[in-house]
Amino acid sequence: MSEIKLVNCPEDGISAVKFAPNSSQFLLVSSWDTTVRLYDVNDNTMRMKYNHSASVLDCCFQDAVHVFSGGMDNTLRQFNFNTNAEVAVGTHEAAIRCVEFCPEVNVVITGSWDCSVKLWDPRGPNQAGSFSQPDKVYTMSLCGDKLIVGTAGRRVLVWDLRNTGYVLQRRESSLKYQTRCIRSFPNKQGYVLSSIEGRVAVEYLDPAPEVQKKKYAFKCHRVKEDGIEKIYPVNAIAFHSSHSTFATGGSDGFVNIWDGFNKKRLCQFHRYPTSIASLSFSHNGNLLAIAASYMFEDSDFKAPPPEDAVFIRKVTDQETKPK
């Protein structure tokens, strides 16, 4: 089977799918139904589940046993899958939108709609710092010991996690519309940013003019229907760790794989039943987790939305390797 659908999927919107750091067996899934679920994708079972008191917007692994999650209850939680122990680590003043673990600095990072990013020491676990952002945090990506933060107002900030006393770089998105997702290159030299208006930008961190000349943007996730081009948000980006190619997922229900350095699309998968909300490659790049989950983009939508589902797709070098 090149693709399976996971059983016991969440009962409301899926906010994030994340593979374990060193195993392609375990997948963490957070949802608007207030749950965080752990799946064994090898035998298609849900191994564990725990709850927040409100919708969960993001989650991450610290290691094979400990995970963190945050959401609309403004609370960062740590869960231990071996002991079932759950800890409320700390809070923000508003919803936690992003949760990441940085192994280089051994710190958990949360980005919130309260316009702040907080650092947490997982050994406590307790708060290890807080620094304010210019607006609500929409997306974050780790780039070694640097953190790239995308906020409302199309702002992008680059922070050094070893010294958060000042901002390394303040940027503006090169795209005209709201930022949806940022993910950094595996080689740590830049990042890919997507917007709600069917576009993706490839950006470089080095401010030198000859490096900045390499940046570009392209249109994608646009579908001609009845002679009209419909433009969809690009909700998700995931990098293949060894090939440095990346997948994008849009509200058009499509997943595309791109070779960012050679500026071309390598493949497009079949259309999924609804919007692609989140994507994650396994550490070895053999599997891609695809969350198909309606995001209520259409204000006139009357029918019951399609069920929320997570698909695990086996991907080949032919689909993910630069030609």
mmCIF file of C-alpha atoms in Angstrom:
data_model
loop_
_atom_site.group_PDB
_atom_site.id
_atom_site.type_symbol
_atom_site.label_atom_id
_atom_site.label_comp_id
_atom_site.label_asym_id
_atom_site.label_seq_id
_atom_site.Cartn_x
_atom_site.Cartn_y
_atom_site.Cartn_z
ATOM 1 C CA MET A 1 0.000 0.000 0.000
ATOM 2 C CA SER A 2 1.433 3.373 -0.952
ATOM 3 C CA GLU A 3 -1.077 5.197 1.291
ATOM 4 C CA ILE A 4 -3.146 4.438 4.379
ATOM 5 C CA LYS A 5 -5.740 6.411 6.301
ATOM 6 C CA LEU A 6 -5.264 6.355 10.076
ATOM 7 C CA VAL A 7 -8.043 4.928 12.244
ATOM 8 C CA ASN A 8 -9.488 6.873 15.217
ATOM 9 C CA CYS A 9 -8.830 10.250 13.638
ATOM 10 C CA PRO A 10 -9.752 13.428 15.539
ATOM 11 C CA GLU A 11 -13.392 14.493 15.466
ATOM 12 C CA ASP A 12 -12.731 18.134 14.604
ATOM 13 C CA GLY A 13 -10.154 20.149 12.685
ATOM 14 C CA ILE A 14 -6.602 18.788 12.719
ATOM 15 C CA SER A 15 -4.141 21.518 13.663
ATOM 16 C CA ALA A 16 -0.811 19.688 13.407
ATOM 17 C CA VAL A 17 0.823 16.376 12.492
ATOM 18 C CA LYS A 18 4.422 15.749 13.636
ATOM 19 C CA PHE A 19 6.563 12.638 13.214
ATOM 20 C CA ALA A 20 8.816 11.579 16.090
ATOM 21 C CA PRO A 21 12.401 12.888 15.761
ATOM 22 C CA ASN A 22 14.185 9.570 15.181
ATOM 23 C CA SER A 23 11.456 7.122 14.256
ATOM 24 C CA SER A 24 9.073 6.830 11.351
ATOM 25 C CA GLN A 25 6.773 4.702 13.520
ATOM 26 C CA PHE A 26 5.160 7.355 15.730
ATOM 27 C CA LEU A 27 3.072 10.366 14.744
ATOM 28 C CA LEU A 28 1.694 13.068 17.045
ATOM 29 C CA VAL A 29 -1.585 14.764 16.047
ATOM 30 C CA SER A 30 -3.263 17.770 17.699
ATOM 31 C CA SER A 31 -6.833 18.829 17.067
ATOM 32 C CA TRP A 32 -9.594 21.351 17.659
ATOM 33 C CA ASP A 33 -11.448 18.475 19.391
ATOM 34 C CA THR A 34 -9.116 19.228 22.412
ATOM 35 C CA THR A 35 -7.079 16.024 21.990
ATOM 36 C CA VAL A 36 -3.454 15.187 21.345
ATOM 37 C CA ARG A 37 -3.102 11.684 19.917
ATOM 38 C CA LEU A 38 -0.128 9.374 19.410
ATOM 39 C CA TYR A 39 -0.361 6.935 16.494
ATOM 40 C CA ASP A 40 1.716 3.929 15.584
ATOM 41 C CA VAL A 41 1.640 4.254 11.804
ATOM 42 C CA ASN A 42 3.243 0.823 11.223
ATOM 43 C CA ASP A 43 0.222 -1.064 12.540
ATOM 44 C CA ASN A 44 -2.292 1.817 12.183
ATOM 45 C CA THR A 45 -3.330 2.118 15.820
ATOM 46 C CA MET A 46 -3.866 5.011 18.185
ATOM 47 C CA ARG A 47 -1.524 4.320 21.102
ATOM 48 C CA MET A 48 -2.355 7.207 23.454
ATOM 49 C CA LYS A 49 -4.574 10.227 23.810
ATOM 50 C CA TYR A 50 -4.712 13.132 26.257
ATOM 51 C CA ASN A 51 -6.811 16.288 26.436
ATOM 52 C CA HIS A 52 -6.567 20.026 26.929
ATOM 53 C CA SER A 53 -9.555 21.993 28.219
ATOM 54 C CA ALA A 54 -9.910 23.709 24.813
ATOM 55 C CA SER A 55 -8.813 23.272 21.184
ATOM 56 C CA VAL A 56 -5.149 22.307 20.659
ATOM 57 C CA LEU A 57 -3.331 24.333 17.979
ATOM 58 C CA ASP A 58 0.124 22.727 17.939
ATOM 59 C CA CYS A 59 2.265 19.956 19.415
ATOM 60 C CA CYS A 60 5.819 18.641 19.249
ATOM 61 C CA PHE A 61 8.047 15.808 20.423
ATOM 62 C CA GLN A 62 10.910 16.514 22.812
ATOM 63 C CA ASP A 63 12.166 12.935 22.504
ATOM 64 C CA ALA A 64 10.610 9.489 22.048
ATOM 65 C CA VAL A 65 8.728 9.728 25.358
ATOM 66 C CA HIS A 66 7.975 13.409 26.134
ATOM 67 C CA VAL A 67 5.713 15.663 24.098
ATOM 68 C CA PHE A 68 4.476 19.244 24.458
ATOM 69 C CA SER A 69 1.255 20.865 23.267
ATOM 70 C CA GLY A 70 -0.562 24.180 23.460
ATOM 71 C CA GLY A 71 -3.716 25.865 22.248
ATOM 72 C CA MET A 72 -6.838 27.829 23.081
ATOM 73 C CA ASP A 73 -6.565 27.145 26.835
ATOM 74 C CA ASN A 74 -3.403 29.336 26.741
ATOM 75 C CA THR A 75 -1.512 26.517 28.511
ATOM 76 C CA LEU A 76 1.633 24.598 27.566
ATOM 77 C CA ARG A 77 1.341 20.953 28.603
ATOM 78 C CA GLN A 78 3.994 18.247 28.814
ATOM 79 C CA PHE A 79 2.961 14.606 28.587
ATOM 80 C CA ASN A 80 5.061 11.512 29.302
ATOM 81 C CA PHE A 81 3.884 8.513 27.260
ATOM 82 C CA ASN A 82 5.702 6.007 29.503
ATOM 83 C CA THR A 83 4.144 7.110 32.785
ATOM 84 C CA ASN A 84 0.996 8.931 31.540
ATOM 85 C CA ALA A 85 2.135 11.857 33.687
ATOM 86 C CA GLU A 86 0.868 15.240 32.542
ATOM 87 C CA VAL A 87 2.277 18.610 33.622
ATOM 88 C CA ALA A 88 0.828 22.073 33.011
ATOM 89 C CA VAL A 89 4.132 23.822 32.354
ATOM 90 C CA GLY A 90 2.964 27.436 32.117
ATOM 91 C CA THR A 91 0.705 29.866 30.326
ATOM 92 C CA HIS A 92 0.421 32.730 27.857
ATOM 93 C CA GLU A 93 -2.095 35.589 28.001
ATOM 94 C CA ALA A 94 -3.801 34.284 24.844
ATOM 95 C CA ALA A 95 -3.883 31.128 22.717
ATOM 96 C CA ILE A 96 -0.607 29.276 22.047
ATOM 97 C CA ARG A 97 -0.383 28.942 18.256
ATOM 98 C CA CYS A 98 3.049 27.280 17.844
ATOM 99 C CA VAL A 99 5.068 24.792 19.897
ATOM 100 C CA GLU A 100 8.593 23.670 18.966
ATOM 101 C CA PHE A 101 11.479 21.873 20.692
ATOM 102 C CA CYS A 102 15.044 22.980 19.938
ATOM 103 C CA PRO A 103 17.535 20.174 20.696
ATOM 104 C CA GLU A 104 20.553 22.458 20.030
ATOM 105 C CA VAL A 105 19.624 24.684 22.984
ATOM 106 C CA ASN A 106 17.459 22.111 24.840
ATOM 107 C CA VAL A 107 14.511 24.473 25.059
ATOM 108 C CA VAL A 108 10.797 24.328 24.262
ATOM 109 C CA ILE A 109 9.469 27.389 22.428
ATOM 110 C CA THR A 110 5.885 28.662 22.311
ATOM 111 C CA GLY A 111 4.520 31.413 20.070
ATOM 112 C CA SER A 112 1.226 33.013 21.030
ATOM 113 C CA TRP A 113 -1.536 35.318 19.893
ATOM 114 C CA ASP A 114 -0.533 37.433 22.937
ATOM 115 C CA CYS A 115 2.340 38.771 20.730
ATOM 116 C CA SER A 116 5.076 36.946 22.633
ATOM 117 C CA VAL A 117 7.420 33.990 22.296
ATOM 118 C CA LYS A 118 8.337 32.131 25.482
ATOM 119 C CA LEU A 119 11.153 29.672 26.185
ATOM 120 C CA TRP A 120 10.705 26.756 28.595
ATOM 121 C CA ASP A 121 13.332 24.535 30.206
ATOM 122 C CA PRO A 122 12.039 20.957 29.741
ATOM 123 C CA ARG A 123 14.026 19.742 32.791
ATOM 124 C CA GLY A 124 11.784 21.696 35.206
ATOM 125 C CA PRO A 125 9.733 22.061 33.245
ATOM 126 C CA ASN A 126 9.652 25.835 33.839
ATOM 127 C CA GLN A 127 9.800 29.157 32.003
ATOM 128 C CA ALA A 128 13.243 30.238 30.837
ATOM 129 C CA GLY A 129 12.473 33.506 29.060
ATOM 130 C CA SER A 130 9.930 35.624 27.221
ATOM 131 C CA PHE A 131 10.383 38.099 24.390
ATOM 132 C CA SER A 132 7.781 40.253 22.742
ATOM 133 C CA GLN A 133 6.913 40.134 19.036
ATOM 134 C CA PRO A 134 5.447 42.951 16.940
ATOM 135 C CA ASP A 135 2.099 41.181 16.508
ATOM 136 C CA LYS A 136 0.258 37.854 16.938
ATOM 137 C CA VAL A 137 2.493 34.835 16.229
ATOM 138 C CA TYR A 138 1.097 32.776 13.320
ATOM 139 C CA THR A 139 3.981 30.436 12.531
ATOM 140 C CA MET A 140 7.501 29.566 13.734
ATOM 141 C CA SER A 141 10.384 27.520 12.400
ATOM 142 C CA LEU A 142 13.659 26.445 13.979
ATOM 143 C CA CYS A 143 16.820 26.955 11.974
ATOM 144 C CA GLY A 144 19.551 25.379 14.120
ATOM 145 C CA ASP A 145 19.845 27.667 17.150
ATOM 146 C CA LYS A 146 17.941 30.420 15.340
ATOM 147 C CA LEU A 147 14.185 30.897 15.400
ATOM 148 C CA ILE A 148 12.194 32.366 12.512
ATOM 149 C CA VAL A 149 8.870 33.881 13.617
ATOM 150 C CA GLY A 150 6.067 34.914 11.257
ATOM 151 C CA THR A 151 3.481 37.269 12.736
ATOM 152 C CA ALA A 152 0.349 39.099 11.676
ATOM 153 C CA GLY A 153 1.062 42.185 9.592
ATOM 154 C CA ARG A 154 3.357 40.098 7.298
ATOM 155 C CA ARG A 155 6.329 40.524 9.620
ATOM 156 C CA VAL A 156 9.171 38.014 9.869
ATOM 157 C CA LEU A 157 11.694 38.080 12.734
ATOM 158 C CA VAL A 158 14.873 36.053 13.119
ATOM 159 C CA TRP A 159 16.040 35.451 16.715
ATOM 160 C CA ASP A 160 19.184 33.844 18.128
ATOM 161 C CA LEU A 161 17.965 31.468 20.855
ATOM 162 C CA ARG A 162 21.316 31.740 22.664
ATOM 163 C CA ASN A 163 20.888 35.511 22.966
ATOM 164 C CA THR A 164 17.299 36.760 22.799
ATOM 165 C CA GLY A 165 18.225 40.240 24.027
ATOM 166 C CA TYR A 166 17.806 41.676 20.530
ATOM 167 C CA VAL A 167 16.378 40.680 17.132
ATOM 168 C CA LEU A 168 18.953 39.399 14.624
ATOM 169 C CA GLN A 169 16.815 40.410 11.633
ATOM 170 C CA ARG A 170 13.502 42.192 11.149
ATOM 171 C CA ARG A 171 11.990 41.433 7.776
ATOM 172 C CA GLU A 172 8.771 41.844 5.897
ATOM 173 C CA SER A 173 7.229 39.002 3.932
ATOM 174 C CA SER A 174 7.886 39.399 0.211
ATOM 175 C CA LEU A 175 4.307 38.197 -0.348
ATOM 176 C CA LYS A 176 1.449 40.725 -0.346
ATOM 177 C CA TYR A 177 -0.974 38.688 1.759
ATOM 178 C CA GLN A 178 -1.126 37.155 5.233
ATOM 179 C CA THR A 179 1.582 34.632 6.152
ATOM 180 C CA ARG A 180 0.317 31.100 6.771
ATOM 181 C CA CYS A 181 3.446 28.947 7.249
ATOM 182 C CA ILE A 182 7.247 29.246 7.473
ATOM 183 C CA ARG A 183 9.693 26.309 7.373
ATOM 184 C CA SER A 184 13.481 26.567 7.232
ATOM 185 C CA PHE A 185 15.799 24.748 4.815
ATOM 186 C CA PRO A 186 17.598 21.711 6.287
ATOM 187 C CA ASN A 187 20.918 23.474 5.408
ATOM 188 C CA LYS A 188 19.795 26.397 7.639
ATOM 189 C CA GLN A 189 20.542 29.019 4.960
ATOM 190 C CA GLY A 190 17.005 30.213 4.432
ATOM 191 C CA TYR A 191 13.322 29.455 4.644
ATOM 192 C CA VAL A 192 10.164 28.947 2.639
ATOM 193 C CA LEU A 193 7.120 31.093 3.442
ATOM 194 C CA SER A 194 3.560 30.598 2.226
ATOM 195 C CA SER A 195 0.571 32.930 2.153
ATOM 196 C CA ILE A 196 -3.214 32.726 2.056
ATOM 197 C CA GLU A 197 -3.135 33.791 -1.608
ATOM 198 C CA GLY A 198 -1.703 30.737 -3.389
ATOM 199 C CA ARG A 199 1.923 31.813 -3.300
ATOM 200 C CA VAL A 200 5.206 30.611 -1.840
ATOM 201 C CA ALA A 201 8.431 32.593 -1.323
ATOM 202 C CA VAL A 202 11.934 31.128 -1.076
ATOM 203 C CA GLU A 203 14.063 33.404 1.122
ATOM 204 C CA TYR A 204 17.707 33.486 2.254
ATOM 205 C CA LEU A 205 18.979 34.626 5.666
ATOM 206 C CA ASP A 206 22.379 35.998 4.598
ATOM 207 C CA PRO A 207 21.793 39.732 3.944
ATOM 208 C CA ALA A 208 24.641 39.937 1.383
ATOM 209 C CA PRO A 209 23.264 41.315 -1.926
ATOM 210 C CA GLU A 210 24.579 38.410 -4.019
ATOM 211 C CA VAL A 211 22.732 35.944 -1.759
ATOM 212 C CA GLN A 212 19.543 38.034 -1.670
ATOM 213 C CA LYS A 213 19.535 37.967 -5.500
ATOM 214 C CA LYS A 214 18.670 34.249 -5.279
ATOM 215 C CA LYS A 215 15.307 34.782 -3.548
ATOM 216 C CA TYR A 216 12.116 34.319 -5.540
ATOM 217 C CA ALA A 217 8.402 33.594 -5.208
ATOM 218 C CA PHE A 218 5.966 31.509 -7.229
ATOM 219 C CA LYS A 219 2.240 30.897 -7.607
ATOM 220 C CA CYS A 220 0.752 27.527 -6.640
ATOM 221 C CA HIS A 221 -2.415 25.874 -5.311
ATOM 222 C CA ARG A 222 -4.565 27.576 -7.928
ATOM 223 C CA VAL A 223 -7.223 25.565 -9.723
ATOM 224 C CA LYS A 224 -9.157 26.507 -12.864
ATOM 225 C CA GLU A 225 -12.805 25.545 -12.425
ATOM 226 C CA ASP A 226 -15.480 26.564 -14.969
ATOM 227 C CA GLY A 227 -13.041 28.956 -16.596
ATOM 228 C CA ILE A 228 -12.369 30.762 -13.316
ATOM 229 C CA GLU A 229 -9.049 30.506 -11.506
ATOM 230 C CA LYS A 230 -9.641 29.811 -7.823
ATOM 231 C CA ILE A 231 -6.780 30.847 -5.539
ATOM 232 C CA TYR A 232 -6.311 28.849 -2.330
ATOM 233 C CA PRO A 233 -4.338 29.379 0.897
ATOM 234 C CA VAL A 234 -1.085 27.404 1.217
ATOM 235 C CA ASN A 235 -1.459 26.089 4.764
ATOM 236 C CA ALA A 236 1.424 23.670 5.190
ATOM 237 C CA ILE A 237 5.078 23.218 4.244
ATOM 238 C CA ALA A 238 7.357 20.283 5.117
ATOM 239 C CA PHE A 239 10.980 19.674 4.117
ATOM 240 C CA HIS A 240 12.498 16.331 3.129
ATOM 241 C CA SER A 241 15.526 16.121 5.446
ATOM 242 C CA SER A 242 18.015 14.562 3.034
ATOM 243 C CA HIS A 243 16.901 15.849 -0.403
ATOM 244 C CA SER A 244 16.096 19.431 0.756
ATOM 245 C CA THR A 245 12.988 19.356 -1.415
ATOM 246 C CA PHE A 246 9.719 20.435 0.177
ATOM 247 C CA ALA A 247 6.035 19.602 0.125
ATOM 248 C CA THR A 248 3.258 22.199 0.210
ATOM 249 C CA GLY A 249 -0.371 21.567 1.100
ATOM 250 C CA GLY A 250 -3.216 23.887 0.155
ATOM 251 C CA SER A 251 -6.906 24.438 0.709
ATOM 252 C CA ASP A 252 -7.374 23.109 -2.842
ATOM 253 C CA GLY A 253 -6.797 19.614 -1.386
ATOM 254 C CA PHE A 254 -3.533 19.107 -3.284
ATOM 255 C CA VAL A 255 -0.031 18.248 -2.068
ATOM 256 C CA ASN A 256 2.851 19.311 -4.314
ATOM 257 C CA ILE A 257 6.554 18.455 -4.004
ATOM 258 C CA TRP A 258 9.008 21.143 -5.079
ATOM 259 C CA ASP A 259 12.716 21.391 -5.837
ATOM 260 C CA GLY A 260 13.348 24.867 -4.477
ATOM 261 C CA PHE A 261 16.909 25.193 -5.738
ATOM 262 C CA ASN A 262 16.068 24.287 -9.340
ATOM 263 C CA LYS A 263 12.716 26.088 -9.196
ATOM 264 C CA LYS A 264 10.521 23.249 -10.355
ATOM 265 C CA ARG A 265 7.672 21.033 -9.251
ATOM 266 C CA LEU A 266 8.631 17.373 -8.973
ATOM 267 C CA CYS A 267 5.137 15.919 -8.554
ATOM 268 C CA GLN A 268 1.565 16.411 -7.438
ATOM 269 C CA PHE A 269 -0.393 13.758 -5.530
ATOM 270 C CA HIS A 270 -4.066 12.977 -6.108
ATOM 271 C CA ARG A 271 -6.586 15.472 -4.755
ATOM 272 C CA TYR A 272 -7.513 14.851 -1.102
ATOM 273 C CA PRO A 273 -11.125 15.156 0.099
ATOM 274 C CA THR A 274 -10.635 18.620 1.632
ATOM 275 C CA SER A 275 -8.042 21.255 2.645
ATOM 276 C CA ILE A 276 -4.533 20.159 3.592
ATOM 277 C CA ALA A 277 -4.019 21.538 7.099
ATOM 278 C CA SER A 278 -0.614 20.098 8.056
ATOM 279 C CA LEU A 279 2.250 18.012 6.605
ATOM 280 C CA SER A 280 5.179 16.149 8.153
ATOM 281 C CA PHE A 281 7.948 14.011 6.636
ATOM 282 C CA SER A 282 9.366 11.193 8.731
ATOM 283 C CA HIS A 283 13.028 11.670 9.738
ATOM 284 C CA ASN A 284 14.247 9.347 6.962
ATOM 285 C CA GLY A 285 11.980 10.948 4.360
ATOM 286 C CA ASN A 286 10.201 7.687 3.466
ATOM 287 C CA LEU A 287 6.776 8.703 4.791
ATOM 288 C CA LEU A 288 4.684 11.849 4.511
ATOM 289 C CA ALA A 289 1.851 12.470 6.970
ATOM 290 C CA ILE A 290 -0.963 14.473 5.369
ATOM 291 C CA ALA A 291 -3.774 16.037 7.431
ATOM 292 C CA ALA A 292 -6.871 16.623 5.304
ATOM 293 C CA SER A 293 -9.132 18.810 7.390
ATOM 294 C CA TYR A 294 -11.657 21.425 6.321
ATOM 295 C CA MET A 295 -10.578 24.872 7.550
ATOM 296 C CA PHE A 296 -13.848 26.737 6.958
ATOM 297 C CA GLU A 297 -12.356 28.907 4.226
ATOM 298 C CA ASP A 298 -15.695 29.245 2.419
ATOM 299 C CA SER A 299 -18.154 31.462 4.291
ATOM 300 C CA ASP A 300 -21.077 30.091 2.227
ATOM 301 C CA PHE A 301 -20.312 26.434 2.990
ATOM 302 C CA LYS A 302 -23.592 24.807 4.090
ATOM 303 C CA ALA A 303 -23.051 21.040 3.823
ATOM 304 C CA PRO A 304 -21.504 19.072 6.699
ATOM 305 C CA PRO A 305 -17.729 19.233 6.167
ATOM 306 C CA PRO A 306 -15.846 16.129 5.007
ATOM 307 C CA GLU A 307 -14.483 14.034 7.865
ATOM 308 C CA ASP A 308 -11.079 14.987 9.256
ATOM 309 C CA ALA A 309 -8.450 12.435 8.269
ATOM 310 C CA VAL A 310 -4.721 11.760 8.445
ATOM 311 C CA PHE A 311 -3.141 9.899 5.532
ATOM 312 C CA ILE A 312 0.296 8.271 5.697
ATOM 313 C CA ARG A 313 1.858 8.124 2.259
ATOM 314 C CA LYS A 314 4.986 6.179 1.293
ATOM 315 C CA VAL A 315 7.058 8.488 -0.867
ATOM 316 C CA THR A 316 9.789 7.449 -3.276
ATOM 317 C CA ASP A 317 12.998 9.129 -4.432
ATOM 318 C CA GLN A 318 11.317 9.558 -7.802
ATOM 319 C CA GLU A 319 8.803 11.891 -6.110
ATOM 320 C CA THR A 320 11.128 13.674 -3.674
ATOM 321 C CA LYS A 321 14.641 13.733 -5.165
ATOM 322 C CA PRO A 322 15.838 16.599 -7.388
ATOM 323 C CA LYS A 323 15.976 15.453 -11.021
#
